[in-house]
Each structure stands twice: as C-alpha cells, then as structure tokens.
Short mmCIF file of C-alpha atoms and ligand atoms in Angstrom, two decimals:
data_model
loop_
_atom_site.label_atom_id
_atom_site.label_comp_id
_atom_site.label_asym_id
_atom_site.label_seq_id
_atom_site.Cartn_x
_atom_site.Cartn_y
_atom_site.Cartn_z
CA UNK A 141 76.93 86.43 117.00
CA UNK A 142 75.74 89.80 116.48
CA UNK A 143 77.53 92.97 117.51
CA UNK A 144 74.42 93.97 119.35
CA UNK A 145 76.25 92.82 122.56
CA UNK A 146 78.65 95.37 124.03
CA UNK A 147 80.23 92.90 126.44
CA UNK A 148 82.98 90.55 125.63
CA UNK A 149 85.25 88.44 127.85
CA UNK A 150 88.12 89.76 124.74
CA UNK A 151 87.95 91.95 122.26
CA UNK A 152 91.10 91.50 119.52
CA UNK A 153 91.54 94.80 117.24
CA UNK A 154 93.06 93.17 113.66
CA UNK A 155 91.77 90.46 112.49
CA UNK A 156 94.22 89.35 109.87
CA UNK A 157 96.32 86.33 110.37
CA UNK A 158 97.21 86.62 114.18
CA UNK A 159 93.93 88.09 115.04
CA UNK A 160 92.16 85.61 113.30
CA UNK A 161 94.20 82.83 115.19
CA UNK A 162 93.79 84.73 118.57
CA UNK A 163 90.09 83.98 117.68
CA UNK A 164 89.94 81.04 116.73
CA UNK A 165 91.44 79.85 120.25
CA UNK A 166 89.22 81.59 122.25
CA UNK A 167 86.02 80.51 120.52
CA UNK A 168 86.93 77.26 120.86
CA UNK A 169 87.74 78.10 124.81
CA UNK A 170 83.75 79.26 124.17
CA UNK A 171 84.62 82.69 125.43
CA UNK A 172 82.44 85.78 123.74
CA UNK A 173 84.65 87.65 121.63
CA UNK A 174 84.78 90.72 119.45
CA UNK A 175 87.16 90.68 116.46
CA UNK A 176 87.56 94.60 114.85
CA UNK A 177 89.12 94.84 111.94
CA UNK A 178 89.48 97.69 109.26
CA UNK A 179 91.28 95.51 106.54
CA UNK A 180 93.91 96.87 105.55
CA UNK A 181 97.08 93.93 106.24
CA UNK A 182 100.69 94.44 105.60
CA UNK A 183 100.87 91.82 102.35
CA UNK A 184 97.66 93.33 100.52
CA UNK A 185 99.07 93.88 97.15
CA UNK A 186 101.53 90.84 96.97
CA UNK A 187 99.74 88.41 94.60
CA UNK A 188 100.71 84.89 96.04
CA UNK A 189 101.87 84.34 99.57
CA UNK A 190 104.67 81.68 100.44
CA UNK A 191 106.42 79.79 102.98
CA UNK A 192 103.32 78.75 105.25
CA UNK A 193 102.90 74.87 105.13
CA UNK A 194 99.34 74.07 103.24
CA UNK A 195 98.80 77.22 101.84
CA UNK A 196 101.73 77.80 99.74
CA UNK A 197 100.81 80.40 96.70
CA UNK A 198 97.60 81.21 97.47
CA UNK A 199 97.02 84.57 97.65
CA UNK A 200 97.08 86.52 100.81
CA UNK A 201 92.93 87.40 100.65
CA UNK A 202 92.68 83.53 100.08
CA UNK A 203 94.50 82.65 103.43
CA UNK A 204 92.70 84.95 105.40
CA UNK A 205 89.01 84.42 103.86
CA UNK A 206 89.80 80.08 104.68
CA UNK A 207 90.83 81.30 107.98
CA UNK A 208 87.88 83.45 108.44
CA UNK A 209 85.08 80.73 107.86
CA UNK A 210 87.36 78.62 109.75
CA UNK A 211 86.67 81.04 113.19
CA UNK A 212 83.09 81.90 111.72
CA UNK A 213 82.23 78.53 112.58
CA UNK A 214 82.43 79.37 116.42
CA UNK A 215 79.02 81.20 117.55
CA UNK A 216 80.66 83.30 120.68
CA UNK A 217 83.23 84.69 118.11
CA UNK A 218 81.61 88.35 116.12
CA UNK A 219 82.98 90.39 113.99
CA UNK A 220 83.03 94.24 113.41
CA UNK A 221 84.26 96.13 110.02
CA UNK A 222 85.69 99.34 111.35
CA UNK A 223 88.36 100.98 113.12
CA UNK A 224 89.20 101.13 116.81
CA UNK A 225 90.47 104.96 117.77
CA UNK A 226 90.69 104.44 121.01
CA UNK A 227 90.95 102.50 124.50
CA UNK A 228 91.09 102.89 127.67
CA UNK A 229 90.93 101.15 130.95
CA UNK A 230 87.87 100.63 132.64
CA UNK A 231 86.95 98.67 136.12
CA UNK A 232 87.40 95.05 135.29
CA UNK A 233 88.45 95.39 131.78
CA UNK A 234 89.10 97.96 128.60
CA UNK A 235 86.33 100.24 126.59
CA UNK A 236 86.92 100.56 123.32
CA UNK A 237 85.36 103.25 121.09
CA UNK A 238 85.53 103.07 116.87
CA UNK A 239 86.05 105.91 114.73
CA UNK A 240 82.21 106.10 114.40
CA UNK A 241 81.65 106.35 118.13
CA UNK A 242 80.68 102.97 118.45
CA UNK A 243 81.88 101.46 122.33
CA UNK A 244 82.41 97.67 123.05
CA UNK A 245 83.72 96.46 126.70
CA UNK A 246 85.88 93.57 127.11
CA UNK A 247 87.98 92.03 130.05
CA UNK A 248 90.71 91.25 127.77
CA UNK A 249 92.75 92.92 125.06
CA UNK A 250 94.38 91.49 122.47
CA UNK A 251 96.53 93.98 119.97
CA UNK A 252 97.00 91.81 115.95
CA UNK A 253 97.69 95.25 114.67
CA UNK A 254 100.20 94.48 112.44
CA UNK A 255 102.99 97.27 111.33
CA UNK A 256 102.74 100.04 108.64
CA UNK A 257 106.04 100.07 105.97
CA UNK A 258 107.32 102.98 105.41
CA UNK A 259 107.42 103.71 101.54
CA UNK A 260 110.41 105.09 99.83
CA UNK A 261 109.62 109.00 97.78
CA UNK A 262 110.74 107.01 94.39
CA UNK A 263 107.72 107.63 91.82
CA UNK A 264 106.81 103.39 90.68
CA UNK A 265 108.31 101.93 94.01
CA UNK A 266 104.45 101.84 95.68
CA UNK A 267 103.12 100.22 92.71
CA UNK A 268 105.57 97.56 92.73
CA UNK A 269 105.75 96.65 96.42
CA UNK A 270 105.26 93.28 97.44
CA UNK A 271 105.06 92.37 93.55
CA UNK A 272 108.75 93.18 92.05
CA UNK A 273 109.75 95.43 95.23
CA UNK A 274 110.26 93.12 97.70
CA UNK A 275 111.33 92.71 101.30
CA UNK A 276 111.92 89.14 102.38
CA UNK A 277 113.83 86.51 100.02
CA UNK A 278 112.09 83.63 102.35
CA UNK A 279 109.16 84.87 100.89
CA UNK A 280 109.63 85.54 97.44
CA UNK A 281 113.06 85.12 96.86
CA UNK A 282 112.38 81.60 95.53
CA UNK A 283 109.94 83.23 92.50
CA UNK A 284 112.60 85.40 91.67
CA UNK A 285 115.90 83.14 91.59
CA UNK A 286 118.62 83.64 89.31
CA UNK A 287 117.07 87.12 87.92
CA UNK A 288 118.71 90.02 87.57
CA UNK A 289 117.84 91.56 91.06
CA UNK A 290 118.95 94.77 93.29
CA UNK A 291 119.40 95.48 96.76
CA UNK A 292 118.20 99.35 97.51
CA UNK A 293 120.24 100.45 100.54
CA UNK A 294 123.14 101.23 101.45
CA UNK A 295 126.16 100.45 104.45
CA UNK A 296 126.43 98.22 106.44
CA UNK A 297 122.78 97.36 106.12
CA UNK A 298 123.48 96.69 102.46
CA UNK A 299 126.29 94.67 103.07
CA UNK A 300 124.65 92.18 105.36
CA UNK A 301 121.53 91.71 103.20
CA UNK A 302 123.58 91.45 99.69
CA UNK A 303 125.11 88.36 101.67
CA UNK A 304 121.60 86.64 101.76
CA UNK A 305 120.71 87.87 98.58
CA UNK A 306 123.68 86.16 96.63
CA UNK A 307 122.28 82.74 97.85
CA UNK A 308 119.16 83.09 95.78
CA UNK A 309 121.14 85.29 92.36
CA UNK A 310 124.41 85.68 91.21
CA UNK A 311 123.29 88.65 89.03
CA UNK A 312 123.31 90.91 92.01
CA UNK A 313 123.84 94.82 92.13
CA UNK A 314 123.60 96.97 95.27
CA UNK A 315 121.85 100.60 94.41
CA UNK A 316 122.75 102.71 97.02
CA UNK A 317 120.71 105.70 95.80
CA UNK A 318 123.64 108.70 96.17
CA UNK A 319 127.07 108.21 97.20
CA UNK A 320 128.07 104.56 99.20
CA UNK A 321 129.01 104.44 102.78
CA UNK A 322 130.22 100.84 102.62
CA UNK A 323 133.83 101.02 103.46
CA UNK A 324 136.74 99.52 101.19
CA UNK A 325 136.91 95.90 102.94
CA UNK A 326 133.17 95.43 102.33
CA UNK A 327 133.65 96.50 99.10
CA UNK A 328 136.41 94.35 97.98
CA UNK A 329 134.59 91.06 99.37
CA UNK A 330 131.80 92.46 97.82
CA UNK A 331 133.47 92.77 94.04
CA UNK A 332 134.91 89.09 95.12
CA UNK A 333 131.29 87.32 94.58
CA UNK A 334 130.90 89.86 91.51
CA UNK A 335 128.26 92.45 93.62
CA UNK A 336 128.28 95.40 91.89
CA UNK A 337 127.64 98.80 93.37
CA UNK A 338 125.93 101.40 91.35
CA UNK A 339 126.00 104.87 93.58
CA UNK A 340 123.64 106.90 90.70
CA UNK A 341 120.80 109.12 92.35
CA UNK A 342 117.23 106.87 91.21
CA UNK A 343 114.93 108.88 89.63
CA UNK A 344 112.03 106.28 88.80
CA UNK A 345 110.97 102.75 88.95
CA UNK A 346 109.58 101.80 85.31
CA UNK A 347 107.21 99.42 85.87
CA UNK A 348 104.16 97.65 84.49
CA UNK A 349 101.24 96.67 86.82
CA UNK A 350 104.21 96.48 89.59
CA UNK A 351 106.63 94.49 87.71
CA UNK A 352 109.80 96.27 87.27
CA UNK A 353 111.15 97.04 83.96
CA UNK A 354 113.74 99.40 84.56
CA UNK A 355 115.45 101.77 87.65
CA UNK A 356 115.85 105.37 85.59
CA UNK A 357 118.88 107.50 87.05
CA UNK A 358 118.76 110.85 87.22
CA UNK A 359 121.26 111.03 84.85
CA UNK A 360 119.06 109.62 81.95
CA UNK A 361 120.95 106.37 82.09
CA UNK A 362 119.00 103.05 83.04
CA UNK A 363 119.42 99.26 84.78
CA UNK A 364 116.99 96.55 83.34
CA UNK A 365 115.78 94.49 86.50
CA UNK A 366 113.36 91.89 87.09
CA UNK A 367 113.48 92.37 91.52
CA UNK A 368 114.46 94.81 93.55
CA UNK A 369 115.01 94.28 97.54
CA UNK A 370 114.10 96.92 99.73
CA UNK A 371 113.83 96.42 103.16
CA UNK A 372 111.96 98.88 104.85
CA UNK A 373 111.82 100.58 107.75
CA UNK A 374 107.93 100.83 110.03
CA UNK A 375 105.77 102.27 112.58
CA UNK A 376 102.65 100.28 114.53
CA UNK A 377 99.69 100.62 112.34
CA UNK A 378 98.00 101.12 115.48
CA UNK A 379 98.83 104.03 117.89
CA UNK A 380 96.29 102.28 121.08
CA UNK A 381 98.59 100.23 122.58
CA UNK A 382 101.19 103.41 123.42
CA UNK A 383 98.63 105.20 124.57
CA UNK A 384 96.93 102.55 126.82
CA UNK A 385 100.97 102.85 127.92
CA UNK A 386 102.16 99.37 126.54
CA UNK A 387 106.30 99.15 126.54
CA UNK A 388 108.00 98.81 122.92
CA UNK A 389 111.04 97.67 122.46
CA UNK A 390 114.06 99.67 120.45
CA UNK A 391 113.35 97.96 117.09
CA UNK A 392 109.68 99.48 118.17
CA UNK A 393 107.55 96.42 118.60
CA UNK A 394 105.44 96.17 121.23
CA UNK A 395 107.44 94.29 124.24
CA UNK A 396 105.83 90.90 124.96
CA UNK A 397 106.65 88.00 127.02
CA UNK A 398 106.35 84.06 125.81
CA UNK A 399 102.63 84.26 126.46
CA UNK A 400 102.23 87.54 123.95
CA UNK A 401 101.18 89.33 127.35
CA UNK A 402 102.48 93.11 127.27
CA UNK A 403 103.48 95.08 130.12
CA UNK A 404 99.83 96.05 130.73
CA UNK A 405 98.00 93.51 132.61
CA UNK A 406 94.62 92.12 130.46
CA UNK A 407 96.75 93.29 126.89
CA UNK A 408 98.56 90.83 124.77
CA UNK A 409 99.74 91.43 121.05
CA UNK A 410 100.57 89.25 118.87
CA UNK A 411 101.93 88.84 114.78
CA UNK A 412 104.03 91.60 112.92
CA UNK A 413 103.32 94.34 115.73
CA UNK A 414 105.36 91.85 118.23
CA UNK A 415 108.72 90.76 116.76
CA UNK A 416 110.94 90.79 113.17
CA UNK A 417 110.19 87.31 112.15
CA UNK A 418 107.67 88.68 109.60
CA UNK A 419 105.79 85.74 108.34
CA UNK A 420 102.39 84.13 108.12
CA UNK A 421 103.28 81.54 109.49
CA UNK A 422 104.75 83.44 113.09
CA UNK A 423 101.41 85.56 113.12
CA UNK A 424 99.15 82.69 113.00
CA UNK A 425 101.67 81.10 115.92
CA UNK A 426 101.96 83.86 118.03
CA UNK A 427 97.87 84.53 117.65
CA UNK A 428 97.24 81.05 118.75
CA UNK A 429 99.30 82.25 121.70
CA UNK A 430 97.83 85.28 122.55
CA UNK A 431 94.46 83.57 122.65
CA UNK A 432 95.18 81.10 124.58
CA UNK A 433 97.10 82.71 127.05
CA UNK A 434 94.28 85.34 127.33
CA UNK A 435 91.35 82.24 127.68
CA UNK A 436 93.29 80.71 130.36
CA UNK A 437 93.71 84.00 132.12
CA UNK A 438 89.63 83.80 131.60
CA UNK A 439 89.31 80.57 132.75
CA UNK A 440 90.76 80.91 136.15
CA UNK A 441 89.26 84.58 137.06
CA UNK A 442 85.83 83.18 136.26
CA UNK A 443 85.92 80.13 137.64
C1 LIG B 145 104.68 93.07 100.68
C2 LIG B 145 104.64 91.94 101.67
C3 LIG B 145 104.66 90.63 101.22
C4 LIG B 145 104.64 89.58 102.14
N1 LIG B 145 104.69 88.28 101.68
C5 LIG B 145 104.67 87.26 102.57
C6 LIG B 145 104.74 85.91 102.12
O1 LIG B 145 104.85 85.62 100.92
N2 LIG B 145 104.71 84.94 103.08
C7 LIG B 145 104.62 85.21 104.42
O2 LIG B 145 104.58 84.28 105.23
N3 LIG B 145 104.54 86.48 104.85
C8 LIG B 145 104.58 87.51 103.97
N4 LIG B 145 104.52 88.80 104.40
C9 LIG B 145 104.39 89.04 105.85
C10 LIG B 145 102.93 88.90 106.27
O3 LIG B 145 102.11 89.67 105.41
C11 LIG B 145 102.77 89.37 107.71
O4 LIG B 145 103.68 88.68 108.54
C12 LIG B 145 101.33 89.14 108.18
O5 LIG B 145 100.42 89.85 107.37
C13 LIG B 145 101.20 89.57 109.63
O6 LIG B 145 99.89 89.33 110.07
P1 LIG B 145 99.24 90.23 111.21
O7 LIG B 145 97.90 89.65 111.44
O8 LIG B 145 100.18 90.38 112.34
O9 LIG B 145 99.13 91.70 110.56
P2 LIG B 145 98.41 92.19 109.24
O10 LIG B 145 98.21 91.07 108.30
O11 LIG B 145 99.18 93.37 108.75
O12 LIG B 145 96.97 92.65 109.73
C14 LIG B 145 96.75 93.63 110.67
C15 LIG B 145 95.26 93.93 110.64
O13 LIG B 145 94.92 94.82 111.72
C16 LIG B 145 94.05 95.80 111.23
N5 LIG B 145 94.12 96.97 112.11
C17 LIG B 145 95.21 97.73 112.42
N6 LIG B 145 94.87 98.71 113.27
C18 LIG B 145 93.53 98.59 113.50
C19 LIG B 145 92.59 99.31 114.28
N7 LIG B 145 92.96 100.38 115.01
N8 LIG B 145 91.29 98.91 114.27
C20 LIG B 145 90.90 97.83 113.53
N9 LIG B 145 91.76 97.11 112.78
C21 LIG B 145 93.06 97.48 112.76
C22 LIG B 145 94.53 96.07 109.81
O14 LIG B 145 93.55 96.70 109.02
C23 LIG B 145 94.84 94.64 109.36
O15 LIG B 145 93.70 94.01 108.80
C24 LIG B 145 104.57 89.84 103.51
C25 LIG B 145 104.52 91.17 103.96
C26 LIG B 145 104.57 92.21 103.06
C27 LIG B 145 104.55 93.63 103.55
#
C-alpha cells in the first residue's frame, strides 16, 4: 500500500516489535494502516536476542525483519521510514506531521515508541551495552553464567539486584562507583554469599568490540571481568504522547489500561513505553493488544 494515501483508520508511530504486532492485528481486521518508524529500537547493538519462544538467538534485526514480511503480507498495512514530530487532535481522529513536514490523518493512535536508556559518562560503557554491559539476566544472564560478573550501582538498588544476580554467578562483585550507601546488615548478608563490594571511583571500561576486558579505577588499579550489570535508568523515546496530554505513571511509562488504551480516547501504547517487563516477548503481547483493541473500537464506530 503506498503512502500516497493520507487517510488511515490507525496510524502506529514505532514499528519495532509491538508496533509491528499492533499491525499485524489490524491488517488482518483489514483496516488501512500507517506504520512510521525511524529505526532506531532499544536492543540495536545486542548481537543475539533471548527468551522469546521460536526465536531464541537470533539477532534482534532478524526478529523484526521475519516479523516485518510477516505484516507486509497484509495490503491495507504501509509503511513510512521517518520520524513523527508531532500530533495533534483533529475532528474525528489525530494529524500527524514528520520531521520533513509530511501529514498523515488517522482515527486511531497507537504509541510502540519504545524507551530511550540513559547511558552512564564512563568512556567504553556505550560500546559495550547490550554486548558485555548488560541490563536483564533473563535475557542474557544465561550466556554469561558462572563468569566473573559486576553489578554497577549502588544501595539498596544494588542490594536487591546482587540477590538475582548470585543465581546465575557465584563470582559476583558489586562496584558502587564512589563510596557505598548499603548499610552494615546488607553488607554482612552480602559478604555471607561471598559478594564483594569494591567502592573505587571507575575510570574506564577496557573493552574490545564491546566485550569487557577490564574496569580501570582511577587509582590505576584494575578488575578483570567478563559482564557487567547495569541497570539503567530512561525517558520515552518519544515526547508525542505528553504533549497530545497522555497520563504517565511515576516509574514514567505511559499509563494504560488492560486494552493498552491511554487516558486519551483514540490513543493506545503498547511494548517498552507501557510497563517494566522489558522483553520481546511482552512487546509483541501487548502490540497484539493494542491492535486489537483499537480494530474493535473500529469495528463498532463504522459499522
Ligand atoms: C541492550 C538490550 C538488550 C536486550 N535484549 C533482549 C533480549 O535478549 N530478549 C528480550 O526479549 N528483550 C531484550 N531487550 C528488550 C527489548 O529490546 C525490548 O523489550 C523491545 O525492543 C521493545 O520493543 P518496542 O517495540 O516496544 O520498542 P523498540 O524495539 O525500542 O522500538 C521502538 C521503535 O519506535 C521508533 N520510534 C520512536 N519514536 C518514534 C517517532 N517519533 N517516530 C517514528 N518512530 C519512532 C524507534 O525508532 C524504534 O524503531 C533488550 C533491550 C536492551 C536495551
């Protein structure tokens, strides 16, 4: 379907694993739809992806490329390379302009927007993420078992996650990047299942094509590891759903009900940008949600 037409019964803005999914639905629900996407998802530089039944290790681009043919397949379904900057309501539906001035109309809205990580200022940690800097043990903690692995945080935060972590290593050290704030009861459970804590200021990450060799200390002193864990903290990749006035929640996802409709009527969201339980597996769910929440919503206004 060509991107000629201007008029869609939904438009979805992402089109990664929950937009995809969203899409998928709807074409099959033979609704015209508009997918926009500018390509840029969360687990882009993390070389095999895990934990979502039939695909497990292939590569992230290799998920989404099957799932894109998959939804190609559907004629009412088009897609758009580019950015959407902004949205706004319209009678009977949403306009929604690109970052090259290009405007599409839809009745419905569906946000897969996904959520940006915020990066650490430790020279090596960017080239590393998602390949030896990691955030998830469900999905990688398996590759890296029994390694010599760190946690990089500190508190209570640190204390909660190390717990998890032990399950997968026993050769476990907390960094906690300048002096600890876990408090002396945490601390001697901690020593009790042979945790270390190591309170040195990081300087580096030495690393080779993202593997981690080393963490350097400002010192001049280093740790060999093979994994770090650093959960991290995010904002919404995409800024349109505040401003179309959308509620969050405090975490700061987007607040959505079991259908993945928001608190603006005609706007669902769906995947990372909804809720913590960041997986493949719960964007391609909540997607198949979204889009067939919105289709039904379709389905009875038209009929
Ligand atoms: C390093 C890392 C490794 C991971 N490894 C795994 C794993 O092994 N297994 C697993 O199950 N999960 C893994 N995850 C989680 C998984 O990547 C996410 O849960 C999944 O990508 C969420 O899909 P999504 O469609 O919600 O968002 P994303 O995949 O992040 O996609 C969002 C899409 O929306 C687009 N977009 C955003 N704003 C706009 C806009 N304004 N206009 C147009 N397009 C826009 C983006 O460009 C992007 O293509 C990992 C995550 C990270 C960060």
């Amino acid at each position: 379907m060509s991107t000629n037409n201007k008029k869609f019964d939904a438009i979805i803005i992402g089109g990664s694993y929950a937009g995809l999914a969203a899409g998928m639905a709807l074409g099959r629900a033979l609704k015209m739809v508009l997918i926009i996407d500018s390509g840029k998802p969360a687990n882009a530089q993390t070389p095999h992806s895990h934990n979502f039944l039939t695909q497990d290790g292939n590569t992230p681009k290799g998920i989404a490329t099957l799932g894109k043919q998959q939804v190609e397949k559907y004629k009412t379904v088009s897609f758009y390379n580019g950015l959407a900057s902004t949205a706004s309501k319209i009678e009977n539906g949403f306009e929604i302009t690109t970052d090259t001035g290009v405007m599409f109309e839809a009745t419905k809205l569906i946000f897969a927007t996904g959520i940006k990580d915020i990066m650490p200022k430790i020279p090596g940690f960017v080239e590393c993420w998602g390949i030896s800097a990691i955030h998830c043990p469900y999905c990688h903690g398996y590759e890296v078992r029994n390694t010599k692995t760190g946690i990089l945080a500190n508190g209570e935060y640190a204390y909660e996650f190390s717990k998890m972590i032990a399950n997968w290593t026993k050769d476990l050290t907390i960094y906690t990047n300048g002096k600890s704030t876990l408090h002396a009861e945490q601390v001697k459970k901690l020593k009790s299942h042979n945790i270390q804590i190591v309170e040195k200021e990081i300087k580096k990450l030495d690393q080779i094509e993202g593997y981690i060799q080393n963490l350097e200390f400002t010192d001049g002193t280093k740790s060999p590891l093979t994994a770090l864990y650093s959960p991290r903290p995010f904002i919404q990749h995409c800024a349109i759903p505040e401003s179309l006035g959308c509620e969050t929640t405090e975490e700061g996802y987007i607040r959505v009900n079991g259908f993945q409709e928001t608190s603006i009527d005609g706007v669902y969201a769906c995947g990372d940008n909804t809720n913590r339980m960041r997986t493949v597996a719960n964007a391609v769910a909540t997607g198949t949600t979204a889009g067939i929440s919105a289709s039904k919503k379709l389905i009875v206004e038209q009929f």
